[in-house]
Coordinates of C-alpha atoms and ligand atoms in Angstrom, one line a residue:
X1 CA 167.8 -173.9 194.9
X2 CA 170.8 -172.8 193.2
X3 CA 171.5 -171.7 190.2
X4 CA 174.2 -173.3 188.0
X5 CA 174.0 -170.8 185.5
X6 CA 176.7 -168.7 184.1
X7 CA 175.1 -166.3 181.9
X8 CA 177.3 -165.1 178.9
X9 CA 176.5 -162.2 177.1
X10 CA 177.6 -162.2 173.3
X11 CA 175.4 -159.1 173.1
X12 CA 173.6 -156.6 174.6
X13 CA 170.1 -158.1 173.3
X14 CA 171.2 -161.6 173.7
X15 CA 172.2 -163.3 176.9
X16 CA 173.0 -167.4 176.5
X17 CA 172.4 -169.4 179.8
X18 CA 174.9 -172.1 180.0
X19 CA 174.8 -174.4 182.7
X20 CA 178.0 -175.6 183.9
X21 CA 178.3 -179.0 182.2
X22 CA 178.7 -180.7 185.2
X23 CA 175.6 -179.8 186.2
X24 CA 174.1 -180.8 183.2
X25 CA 174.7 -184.2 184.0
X26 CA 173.8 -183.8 187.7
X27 CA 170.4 -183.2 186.1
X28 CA 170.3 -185.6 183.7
X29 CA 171.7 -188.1 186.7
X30 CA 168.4 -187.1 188.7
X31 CA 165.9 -188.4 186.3
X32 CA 167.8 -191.1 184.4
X33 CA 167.7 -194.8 184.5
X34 CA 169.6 -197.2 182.5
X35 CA 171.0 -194.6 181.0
X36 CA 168.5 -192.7 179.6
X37 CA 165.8 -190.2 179.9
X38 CA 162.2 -191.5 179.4
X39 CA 160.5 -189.1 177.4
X40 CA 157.1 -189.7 177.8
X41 CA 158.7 -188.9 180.9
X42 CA 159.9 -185.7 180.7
X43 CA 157.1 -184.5 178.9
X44 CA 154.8 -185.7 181.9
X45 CA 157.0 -183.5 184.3
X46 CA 156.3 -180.4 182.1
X47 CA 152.9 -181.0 181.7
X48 CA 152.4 -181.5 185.4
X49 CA 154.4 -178.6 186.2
X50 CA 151.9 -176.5 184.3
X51 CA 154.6 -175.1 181.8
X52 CA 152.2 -175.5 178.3
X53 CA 153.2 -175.8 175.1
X54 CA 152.0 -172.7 174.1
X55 CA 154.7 -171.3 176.8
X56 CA 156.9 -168.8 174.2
X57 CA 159.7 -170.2 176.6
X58 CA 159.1 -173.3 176.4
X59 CA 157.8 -174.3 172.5
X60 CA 161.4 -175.3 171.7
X61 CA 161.7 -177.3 174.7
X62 CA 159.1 -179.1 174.2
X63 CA 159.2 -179.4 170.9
X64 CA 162.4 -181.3 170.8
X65 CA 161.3 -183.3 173.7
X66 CA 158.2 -184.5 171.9
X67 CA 161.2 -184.9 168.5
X68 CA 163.4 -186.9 170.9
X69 CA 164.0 -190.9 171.0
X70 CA 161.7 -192.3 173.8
X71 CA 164.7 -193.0 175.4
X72 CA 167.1 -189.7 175.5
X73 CA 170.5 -190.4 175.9
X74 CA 172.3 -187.9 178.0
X75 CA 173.9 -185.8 174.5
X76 CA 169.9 -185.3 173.1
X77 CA 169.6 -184.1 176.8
X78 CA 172.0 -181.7 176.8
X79 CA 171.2 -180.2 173.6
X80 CA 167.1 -179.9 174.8
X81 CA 168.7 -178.6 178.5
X82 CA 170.7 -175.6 176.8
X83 CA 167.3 -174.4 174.5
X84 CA 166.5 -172.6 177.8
X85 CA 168.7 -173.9 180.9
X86 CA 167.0 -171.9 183.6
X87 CA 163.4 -172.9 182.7
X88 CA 164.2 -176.1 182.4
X89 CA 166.1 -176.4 185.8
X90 CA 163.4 -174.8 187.3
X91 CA 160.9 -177.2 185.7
X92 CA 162.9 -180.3 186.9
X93 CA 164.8 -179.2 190.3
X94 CA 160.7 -178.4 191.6
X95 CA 161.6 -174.5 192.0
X96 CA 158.8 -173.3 190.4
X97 CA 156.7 -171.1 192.9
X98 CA 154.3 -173.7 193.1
X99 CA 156.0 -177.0 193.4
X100 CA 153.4 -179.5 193.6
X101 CA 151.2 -177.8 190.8
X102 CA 149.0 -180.6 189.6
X103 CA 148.0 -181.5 193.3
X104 CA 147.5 -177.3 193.8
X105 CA 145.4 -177.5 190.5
X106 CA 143.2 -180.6 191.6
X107 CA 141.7 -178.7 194.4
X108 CA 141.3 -176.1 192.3
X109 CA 139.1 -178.2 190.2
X110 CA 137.6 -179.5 193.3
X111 CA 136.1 -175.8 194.1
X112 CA 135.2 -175.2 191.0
X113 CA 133.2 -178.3 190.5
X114 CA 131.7 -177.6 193.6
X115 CA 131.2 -173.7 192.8
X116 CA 129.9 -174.8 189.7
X117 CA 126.4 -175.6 191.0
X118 CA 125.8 -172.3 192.8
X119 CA 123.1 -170.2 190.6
X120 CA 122.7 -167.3 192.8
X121 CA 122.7 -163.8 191.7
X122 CA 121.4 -162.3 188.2
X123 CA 122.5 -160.5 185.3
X124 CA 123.1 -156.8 185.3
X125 CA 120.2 -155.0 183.5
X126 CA 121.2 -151.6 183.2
X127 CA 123.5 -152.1 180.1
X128 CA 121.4 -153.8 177.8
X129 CA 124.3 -156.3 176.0
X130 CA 125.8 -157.8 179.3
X131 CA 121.6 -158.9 179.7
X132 CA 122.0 -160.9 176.9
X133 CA 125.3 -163.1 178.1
X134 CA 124.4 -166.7 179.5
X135 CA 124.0 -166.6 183.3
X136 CA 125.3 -170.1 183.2
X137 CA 129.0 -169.4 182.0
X138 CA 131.7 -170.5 184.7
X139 CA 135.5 -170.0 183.7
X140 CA 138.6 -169.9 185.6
X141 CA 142.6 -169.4 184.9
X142 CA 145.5 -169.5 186.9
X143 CA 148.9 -167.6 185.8
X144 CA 151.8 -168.1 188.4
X145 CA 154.6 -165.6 188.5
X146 CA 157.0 -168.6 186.6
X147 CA 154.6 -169.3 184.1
X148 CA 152.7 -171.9 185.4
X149 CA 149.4 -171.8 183.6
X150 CA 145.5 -174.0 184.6
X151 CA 142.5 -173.2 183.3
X152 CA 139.0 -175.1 183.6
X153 CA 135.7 -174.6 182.6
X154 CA 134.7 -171.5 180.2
X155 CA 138.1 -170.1 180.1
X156 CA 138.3 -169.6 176.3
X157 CA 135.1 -168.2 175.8
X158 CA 135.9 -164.0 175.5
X159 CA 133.5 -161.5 177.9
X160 CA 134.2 -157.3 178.4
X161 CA 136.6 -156.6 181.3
X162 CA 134.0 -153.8 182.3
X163 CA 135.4 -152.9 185.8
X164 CA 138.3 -155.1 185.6
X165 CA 140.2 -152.9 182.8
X166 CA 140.3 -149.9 186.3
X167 CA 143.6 -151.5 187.2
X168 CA 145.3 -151.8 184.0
X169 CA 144.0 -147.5 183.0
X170 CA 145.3 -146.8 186.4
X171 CA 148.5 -148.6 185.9
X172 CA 148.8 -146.8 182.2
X173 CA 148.2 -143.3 184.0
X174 CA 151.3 -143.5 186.5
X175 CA 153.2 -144.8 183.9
X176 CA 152.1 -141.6 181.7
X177 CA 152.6 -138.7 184.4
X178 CA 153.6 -140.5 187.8
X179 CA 152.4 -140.9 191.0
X180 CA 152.6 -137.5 192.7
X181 CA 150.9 -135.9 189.5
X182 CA 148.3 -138.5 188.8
X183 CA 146.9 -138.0 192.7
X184 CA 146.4 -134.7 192.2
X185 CA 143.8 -135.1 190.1
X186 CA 142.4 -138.9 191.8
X187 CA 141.6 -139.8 195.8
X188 CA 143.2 -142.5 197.3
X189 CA 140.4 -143.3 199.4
X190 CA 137.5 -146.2 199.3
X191 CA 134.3 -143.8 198.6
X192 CA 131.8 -146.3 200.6
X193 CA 129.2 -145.8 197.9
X194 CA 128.1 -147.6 194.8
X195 CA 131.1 -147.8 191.9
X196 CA 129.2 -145.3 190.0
X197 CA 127.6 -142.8 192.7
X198 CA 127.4 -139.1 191.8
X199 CA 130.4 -138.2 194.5
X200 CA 133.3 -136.6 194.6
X201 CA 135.4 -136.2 197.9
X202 CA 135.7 -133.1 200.0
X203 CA 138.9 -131.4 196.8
X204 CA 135.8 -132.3 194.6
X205 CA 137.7 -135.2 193.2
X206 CA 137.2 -138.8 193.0
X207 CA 137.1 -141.0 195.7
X208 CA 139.5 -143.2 194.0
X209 CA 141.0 -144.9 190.5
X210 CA 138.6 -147.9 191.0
X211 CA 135.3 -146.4 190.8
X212 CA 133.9 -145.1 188.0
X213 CA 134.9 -141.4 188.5
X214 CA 138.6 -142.2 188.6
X215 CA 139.0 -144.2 186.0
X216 CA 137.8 -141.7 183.5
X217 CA 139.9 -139.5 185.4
X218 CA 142.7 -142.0 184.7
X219 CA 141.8 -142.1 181.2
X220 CA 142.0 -138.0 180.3
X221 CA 145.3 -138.5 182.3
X222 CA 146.4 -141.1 179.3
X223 CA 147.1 -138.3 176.4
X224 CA 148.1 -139.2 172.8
X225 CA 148.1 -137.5 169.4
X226 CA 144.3 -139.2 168.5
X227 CA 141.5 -140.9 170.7
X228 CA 142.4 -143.9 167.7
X229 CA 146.0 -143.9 168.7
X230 CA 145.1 -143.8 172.5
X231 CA 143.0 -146.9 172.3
X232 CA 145.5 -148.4 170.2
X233 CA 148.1 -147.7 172.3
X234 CA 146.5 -148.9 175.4
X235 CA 145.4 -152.1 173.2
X236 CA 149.4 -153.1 172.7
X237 CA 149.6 -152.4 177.1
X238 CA 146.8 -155.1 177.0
X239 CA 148.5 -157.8 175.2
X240 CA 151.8 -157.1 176.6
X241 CA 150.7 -158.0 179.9
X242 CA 149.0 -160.6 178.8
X243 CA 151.8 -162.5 177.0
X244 CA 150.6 -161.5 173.5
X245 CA 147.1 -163.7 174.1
X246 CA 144.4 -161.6 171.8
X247 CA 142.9 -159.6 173.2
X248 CA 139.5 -158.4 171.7
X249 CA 137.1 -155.2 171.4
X250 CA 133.0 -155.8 171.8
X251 CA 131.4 -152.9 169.8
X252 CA 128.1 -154.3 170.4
X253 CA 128.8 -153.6 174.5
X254 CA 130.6 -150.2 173.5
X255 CA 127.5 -149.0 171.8
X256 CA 125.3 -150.1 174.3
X257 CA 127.8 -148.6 177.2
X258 CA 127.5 -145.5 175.5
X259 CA 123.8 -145.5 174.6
X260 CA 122.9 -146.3 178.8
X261 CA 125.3 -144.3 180.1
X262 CA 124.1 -140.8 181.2
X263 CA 125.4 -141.7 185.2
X264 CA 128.8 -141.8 183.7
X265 CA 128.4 -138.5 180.9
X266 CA 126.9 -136.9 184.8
X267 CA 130.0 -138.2 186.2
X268 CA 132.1 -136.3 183.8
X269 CA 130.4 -132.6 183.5
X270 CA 129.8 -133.1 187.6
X271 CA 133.9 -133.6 187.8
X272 CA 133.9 -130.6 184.8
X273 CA 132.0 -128.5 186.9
X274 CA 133.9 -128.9 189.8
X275 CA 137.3 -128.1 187.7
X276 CA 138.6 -131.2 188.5
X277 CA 140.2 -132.5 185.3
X278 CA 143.7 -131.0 184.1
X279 CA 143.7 -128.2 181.3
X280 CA 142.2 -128.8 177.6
X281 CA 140.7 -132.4 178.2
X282 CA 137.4 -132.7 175.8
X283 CA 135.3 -134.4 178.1
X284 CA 133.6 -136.5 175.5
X285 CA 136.2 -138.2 174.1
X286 CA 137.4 -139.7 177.5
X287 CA 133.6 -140.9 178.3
X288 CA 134.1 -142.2 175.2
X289 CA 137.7 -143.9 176.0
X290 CA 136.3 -144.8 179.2
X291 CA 133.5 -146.9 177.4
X292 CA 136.0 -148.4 174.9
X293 CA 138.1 -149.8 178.3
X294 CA 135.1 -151.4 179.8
X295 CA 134.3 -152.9 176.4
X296 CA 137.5 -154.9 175.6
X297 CA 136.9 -158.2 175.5
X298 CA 139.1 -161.3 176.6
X299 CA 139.5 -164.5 178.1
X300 CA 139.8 -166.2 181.7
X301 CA 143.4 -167.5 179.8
X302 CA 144.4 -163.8 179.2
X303 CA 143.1 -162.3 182.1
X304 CA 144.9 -164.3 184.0
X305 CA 148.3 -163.7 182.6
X306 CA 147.2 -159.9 183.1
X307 CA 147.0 -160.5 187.0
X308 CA 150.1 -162.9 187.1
X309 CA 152.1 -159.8 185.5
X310 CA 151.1 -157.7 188.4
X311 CA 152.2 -160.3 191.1
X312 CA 154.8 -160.6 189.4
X313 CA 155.9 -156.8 190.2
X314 CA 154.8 -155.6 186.5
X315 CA 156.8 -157.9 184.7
X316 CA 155.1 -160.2 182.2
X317 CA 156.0 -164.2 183.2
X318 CA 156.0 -165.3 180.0
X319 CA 157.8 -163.0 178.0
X320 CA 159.9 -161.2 180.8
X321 CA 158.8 -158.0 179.2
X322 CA 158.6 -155.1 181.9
X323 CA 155.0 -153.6 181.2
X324 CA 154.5 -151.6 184.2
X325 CA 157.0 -150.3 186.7
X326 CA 156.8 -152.3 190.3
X327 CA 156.3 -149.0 192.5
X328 CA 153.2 -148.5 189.8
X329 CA 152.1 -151.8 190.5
X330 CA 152.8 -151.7 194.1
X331 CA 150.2 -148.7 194.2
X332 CA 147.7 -150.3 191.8
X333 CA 147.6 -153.3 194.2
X334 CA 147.3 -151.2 197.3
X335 CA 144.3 -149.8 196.2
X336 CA 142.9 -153.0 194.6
X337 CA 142.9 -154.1 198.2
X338 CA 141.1 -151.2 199.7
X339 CA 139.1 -150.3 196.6
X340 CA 138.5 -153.2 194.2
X341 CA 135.3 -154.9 194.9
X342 CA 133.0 -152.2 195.5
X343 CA 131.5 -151.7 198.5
X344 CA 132.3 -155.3 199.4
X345 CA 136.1 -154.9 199.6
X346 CA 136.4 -153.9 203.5
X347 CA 135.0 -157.1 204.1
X348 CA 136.8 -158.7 201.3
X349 CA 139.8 -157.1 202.5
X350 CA 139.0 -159.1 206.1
X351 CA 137.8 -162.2 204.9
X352 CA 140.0 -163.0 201.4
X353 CA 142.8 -160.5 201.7
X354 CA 144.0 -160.3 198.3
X355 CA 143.9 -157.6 195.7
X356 CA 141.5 -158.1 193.7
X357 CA 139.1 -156.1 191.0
X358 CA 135.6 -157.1 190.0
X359 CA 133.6 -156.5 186.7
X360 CA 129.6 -156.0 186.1
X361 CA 130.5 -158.2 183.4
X362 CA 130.8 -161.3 186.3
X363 CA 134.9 -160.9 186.0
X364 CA 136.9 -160.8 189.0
X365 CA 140.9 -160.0 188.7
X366 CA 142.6 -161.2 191.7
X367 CA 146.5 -161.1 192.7
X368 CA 148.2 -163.0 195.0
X369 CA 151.6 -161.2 195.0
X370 CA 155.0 -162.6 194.4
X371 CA 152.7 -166.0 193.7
X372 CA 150.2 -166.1 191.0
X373 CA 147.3 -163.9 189.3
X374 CA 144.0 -165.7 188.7
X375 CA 140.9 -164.8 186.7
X376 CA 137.0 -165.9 187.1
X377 CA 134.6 -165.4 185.3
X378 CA 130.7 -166.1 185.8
X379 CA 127.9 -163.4 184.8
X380 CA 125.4 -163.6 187.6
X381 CA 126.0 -160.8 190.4
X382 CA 125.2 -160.0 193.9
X383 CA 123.5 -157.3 195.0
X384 CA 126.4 -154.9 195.2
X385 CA 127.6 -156.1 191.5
X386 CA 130.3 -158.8 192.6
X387 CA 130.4 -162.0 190.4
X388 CA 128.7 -164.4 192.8
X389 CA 131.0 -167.3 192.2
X390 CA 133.5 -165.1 191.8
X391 CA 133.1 -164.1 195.4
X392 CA 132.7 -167.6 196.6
X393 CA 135.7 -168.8 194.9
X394 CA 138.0 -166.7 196.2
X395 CA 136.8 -167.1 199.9
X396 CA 137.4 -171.1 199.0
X397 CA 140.5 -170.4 197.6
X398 CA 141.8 -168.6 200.8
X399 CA 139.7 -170.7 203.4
X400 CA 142.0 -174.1 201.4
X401 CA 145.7 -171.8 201.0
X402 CA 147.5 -169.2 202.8
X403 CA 147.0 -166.6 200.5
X404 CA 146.3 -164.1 202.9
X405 CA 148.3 -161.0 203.2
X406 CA 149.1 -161.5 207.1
X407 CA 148.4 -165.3 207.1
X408 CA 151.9 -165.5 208.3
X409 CA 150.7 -164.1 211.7
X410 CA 149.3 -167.5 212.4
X411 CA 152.3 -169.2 212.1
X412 CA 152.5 -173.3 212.7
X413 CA 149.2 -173.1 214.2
X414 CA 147.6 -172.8 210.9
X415 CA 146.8 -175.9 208.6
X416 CA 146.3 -175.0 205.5
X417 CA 148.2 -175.4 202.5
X418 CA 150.9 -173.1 201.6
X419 CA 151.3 -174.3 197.9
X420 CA 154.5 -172.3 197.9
X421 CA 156.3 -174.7 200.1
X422 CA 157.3 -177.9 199.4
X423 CA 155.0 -181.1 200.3
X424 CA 157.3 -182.0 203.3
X425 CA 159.1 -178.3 203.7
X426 CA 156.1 -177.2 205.3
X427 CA 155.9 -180.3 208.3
X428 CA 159.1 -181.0 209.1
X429 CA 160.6 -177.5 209.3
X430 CA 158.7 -177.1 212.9
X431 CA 159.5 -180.3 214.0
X432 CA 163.5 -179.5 212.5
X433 CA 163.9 -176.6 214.5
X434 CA 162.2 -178.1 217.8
X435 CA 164.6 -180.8 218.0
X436 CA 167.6 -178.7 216.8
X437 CA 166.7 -176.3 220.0
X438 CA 166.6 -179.2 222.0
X439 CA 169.8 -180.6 221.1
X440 CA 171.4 -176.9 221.5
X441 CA 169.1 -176.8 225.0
X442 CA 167.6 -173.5 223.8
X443 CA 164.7 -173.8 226.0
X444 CA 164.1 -170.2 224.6
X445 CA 163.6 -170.6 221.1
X446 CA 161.7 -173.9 222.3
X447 CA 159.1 -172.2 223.9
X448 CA 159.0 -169.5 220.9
X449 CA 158.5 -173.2 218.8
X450 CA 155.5 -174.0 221.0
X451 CA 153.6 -170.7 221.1
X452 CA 153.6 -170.9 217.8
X453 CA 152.0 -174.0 217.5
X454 CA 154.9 -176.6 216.7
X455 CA 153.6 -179.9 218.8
X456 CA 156.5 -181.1 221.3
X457 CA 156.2 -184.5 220.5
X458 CA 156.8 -183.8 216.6
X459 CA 159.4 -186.3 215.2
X460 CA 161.5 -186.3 212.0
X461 CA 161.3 -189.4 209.3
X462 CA 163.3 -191.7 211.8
X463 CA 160.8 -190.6 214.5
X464 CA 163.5 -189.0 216.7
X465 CA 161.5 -186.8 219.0
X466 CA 163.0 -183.9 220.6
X467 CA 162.9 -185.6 223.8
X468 CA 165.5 -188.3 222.3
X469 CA 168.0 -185.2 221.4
X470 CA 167.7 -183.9 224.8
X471 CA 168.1 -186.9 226.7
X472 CA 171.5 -187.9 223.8
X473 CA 172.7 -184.7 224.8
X474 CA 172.5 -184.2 227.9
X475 CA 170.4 -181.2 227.8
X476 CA 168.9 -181.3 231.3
X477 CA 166.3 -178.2 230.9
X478 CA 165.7 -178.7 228.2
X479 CA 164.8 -182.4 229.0
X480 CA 163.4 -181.4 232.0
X481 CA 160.5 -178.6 230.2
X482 CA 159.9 -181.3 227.2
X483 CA 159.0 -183.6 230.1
X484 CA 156.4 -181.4 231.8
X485 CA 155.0 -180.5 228.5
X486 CA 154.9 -184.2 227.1
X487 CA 152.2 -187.0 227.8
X488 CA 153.6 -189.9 226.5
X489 CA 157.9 -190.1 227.8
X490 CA 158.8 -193.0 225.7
X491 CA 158.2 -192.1 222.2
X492 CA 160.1 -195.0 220.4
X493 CA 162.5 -194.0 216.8
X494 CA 162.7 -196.3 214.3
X495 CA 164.8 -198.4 216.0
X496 CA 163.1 -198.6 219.1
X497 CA 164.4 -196.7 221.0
X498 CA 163.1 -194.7 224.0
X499 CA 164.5 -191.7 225.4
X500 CA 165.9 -193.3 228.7
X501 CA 167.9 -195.9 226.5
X502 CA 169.5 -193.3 224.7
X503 CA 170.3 -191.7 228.0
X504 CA 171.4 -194.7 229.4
X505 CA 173.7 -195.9 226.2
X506 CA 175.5 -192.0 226.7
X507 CA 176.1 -192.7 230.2
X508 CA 174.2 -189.7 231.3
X509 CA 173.6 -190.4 235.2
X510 CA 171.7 -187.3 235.8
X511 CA 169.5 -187.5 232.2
X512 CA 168.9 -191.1 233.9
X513 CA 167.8 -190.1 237.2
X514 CA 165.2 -187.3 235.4
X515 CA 163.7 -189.2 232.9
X516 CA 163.2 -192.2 235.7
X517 CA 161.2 -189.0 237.8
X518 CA 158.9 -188.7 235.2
X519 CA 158.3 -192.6 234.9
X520 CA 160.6 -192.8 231.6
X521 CA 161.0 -196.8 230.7
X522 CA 163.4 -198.3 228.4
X523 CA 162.3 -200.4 225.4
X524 CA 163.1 -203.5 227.2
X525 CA 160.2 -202.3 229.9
X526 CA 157.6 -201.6 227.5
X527 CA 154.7 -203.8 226.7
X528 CA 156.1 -205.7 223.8
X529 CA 153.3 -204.1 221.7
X530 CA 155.1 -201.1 221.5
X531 CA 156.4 -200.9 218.0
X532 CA 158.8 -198.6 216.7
X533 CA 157.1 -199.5 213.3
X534 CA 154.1 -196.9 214.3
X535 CA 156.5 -194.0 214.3
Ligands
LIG1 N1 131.1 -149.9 182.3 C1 130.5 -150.1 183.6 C2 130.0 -148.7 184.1 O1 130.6 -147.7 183.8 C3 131.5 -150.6 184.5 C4 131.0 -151.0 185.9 C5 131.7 -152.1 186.6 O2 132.1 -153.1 185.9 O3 131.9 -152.0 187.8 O4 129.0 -148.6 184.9

């Protein structure tokens, strides 16, 4: 969709959106009636969008919505339409990346509900505090890269990112020294072993940033005056990519992290010994800083805008601040990919296809770029540490949406849901382009149609078939291949009628004599059953 927006800068920090008035009223034409705006109305198509109230973008909107008349003349419109013009025409034209957001959410709910009664898996055991969380907790929270915001279940309650905070130190380490320097000290490889196996690859480093290893690598990478103004600092990174939602710290876990965790203080004299970390790092303070990551504590709500910020390129959707660079992010996801989920993620990799990063804690972080970012939570683990649910819900949510990175290699053929697209985008553009070919007689690009699953006989809303366009235009091989591939020769359009009248009212003899080969009838020859109605 276009935009109608002239921006005009008064001043470097402040750019005003102004629509062009004409298109104000375009808008305001679009949903009026009578005159007016129904505001129960408007605030239906908000809510339904998934735009909440708690949106900093959107609080003045919908505050003066919810201040407004119930009916809105087209002035009060106006004046609501220029708090934030481009939000609001995205809101209202449908351009949000999800268009149809409450159906997108209702089968969300649907897999969750069903989700919901799987108890399989247990609690983790070797840090004593995550022992004590209930196994039962299920929450989930969906960010899209416009701002579009669901959540269900246990998605206030707050639980340590464990695992899950590997992305974001990795993230905070290029931005610190870069790419080039950072791999110098950190693989790029999956390691194949457990996330906290005493390895280190064949340069004695580690495997990669998503195992335990790297991150504390990661972390002695992140330098600052203090260990206090580290963690402070990568406390602010937190809640900028998460769009200022609080985030939290869990000293009971920190204490019990540090108390269990001679693997990890092995980790780091192992990776001392083997002169892996730059110059002057004191070891203990980055197991420490490493323990302090894995023990911030936040929500399914939060977590989510975390992962929408990195489908969204780095760039936080609900504040537009930039928190991470996209080539940064572009690597972070590449390695969430190949790395993320242990030493389930070639085979999450195959079957889901998604970046994504899992927590001990029973969080999973996953990133469906350019679309959304979506965060579960739900304690009990398999037997390689993966949130069971977890799992299971993101298999759903890719077996039910093409969310996987080469989905697009299945082209028509494939029926899922591609949320991005709108309702009718999705079915009609095959069938638009099949007839379009025909009418050009592009037998070419109508066999290219075909192989990649559009059917022959698909119509558009007035049930003119390709075969109709064909025999209207004369196009005699293109008639001629639709005619060997289709069953039924008489489709009838909403006006009843069949190919061979069409031919016949055009005065195409040849078109005629074709369509007759191949036992083509006019309406006026049918059974009188036929009925145009049933197209
Ligand atoms: N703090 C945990 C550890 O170091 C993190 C493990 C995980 O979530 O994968 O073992």
């Amino acid at each position: 969709m276009g935009r109608h927006i002239n921006k005009v800068k008064t001043h470097p920090s402040d750019t005003i959106s102004h629509m062009s008035l004409e298109h104000y009223s375009d808008l305001f034409k679009a949903f009026a009636s009578d005159g007016f705006v129904s505001r129960s109305g408007l605030m239906r198509i908000f809510e339904e969008s998934g735009i909440l109230d708690d949106d900093p973008r959107a609080k003045k909107i919908i505050a003066a919505i919810n201040k407004s008349e119930d009916k809105i003349s087209e002035e009060a419109f106006h004046a609501i339409v220029d708090l934030s013009p481009t939000l609001f025409e995205q809101v209202l034209d449908g351009s949000l990346v999800i268009p149809h957001f409450k159906t997108f959410c209702a089968e969300l709910t649907t897999i969750f509900d069903e989700i919901n009664e799987n108890r399989g898996g247990t609690l983790p055991t070797y840090i004593p505090q995550l022992e004590r969380v209930d196994p039962d907790k299920f929450g989930f929270s969906i960010c899209t890269v416009d701002g579009q915001r669901f959540s269900i279940g246990d998605s206030d309650e707050y639980f340590c990112v464990q695992s899950c905070s590997k992305p974001i130190t990795y993230c905070i380490a290029l931005e610190e020294v870069g790419e080039s320097t950072l791999h110098q000290y950190v693989g790029r490889e999956p390691s194949g072993k457990t996330f906290n196996d005493l390895t280190l690859n064949s340069w004695g480093l580690p495997h990669n940033p998503m195992i335990n290893a790297g991150a504390i690598m990661c972390g002695a990478l992140i330098k600052r005056k203090s260990p206090s103004d580290r963690f402070d600092f990568v406390m602010e990174k937190w809640k900028e990519a998460a769009g200022g939602a609080k985030i939290g710290f869990n000293n009971a876990v920190y204490l019990s992290e540090r108390q269990t965790a001679d693997r990890n203080f092995a980790l780091g004299y192992f990776m001392r010994e083997k002169k892996a970390f730059p110059p002057d790092v004191e070891l203990l303070d980055v197991l420490e800083f490493y323990f302090q990551c894995c023990s911030i504590d936040i929500t399914t709500k939060g977590m989510a805008t975390i992962a929408a910020t990195l489908a969204n390129g780095g760039t936080c959707p609900l504040t537009g601040a930039q928190v991470f660079r996209p080539d940064h992010v572009k690597h972070c996801l590449s390695l969430m990919l190949s790395c993320g989920m242990y030493d389930f993620s070639g085979e999450f990799a195959f079957v889901v296809g998604v970046p994504a990063k899992s927590g001990v804690s029973g969080a999973v972080l996953l990133v469906v770029p350019n679309v959304c970012g979506m965060a579960i939570w739900s304690p009990r683990l398999d037997e390689l540490g993966n949130s069971v649910r977890g799992v299971e819900f993101c298999k759903r949510i890719v077996s039910k949406f093409k969310f996987h990175a080469f989905d697009s290699m299945l082209g028509l053929r494939d029926n899922r849901i591609d949320p991005r697209r709108d309702l009718y985008e999705a079915r009609l553009s095959g069938a638009f382009a099949f007839c379009w070919a025909a009418a050009q007689g592009d037998v070419a690009e109508m066999r290219r149609l075909v192989a990649r699953g559009v059917s022959p006989t698909a119509s558009d809303y007035d049930g003119r078939t390709a075969l109709h366009l064909a025999a209207s235009e004369a196009q005699f091989e293109a008639l001629r291949y639709l005619l060997q591939l289709s069953k039924d020769v008489n489709p009838l359009d909403r006006w009843g009628n069949t190919p061979l009248d069409d031919a016949i009212r055009c005065g195409h003899a040849t078109i005629v004599s074709l369509l007759k080969e191949y036992g083509a009838k006019s309406q006026s020859e049918l059974p009188k059953d036929a009925d145009a109605s049933k197209v």
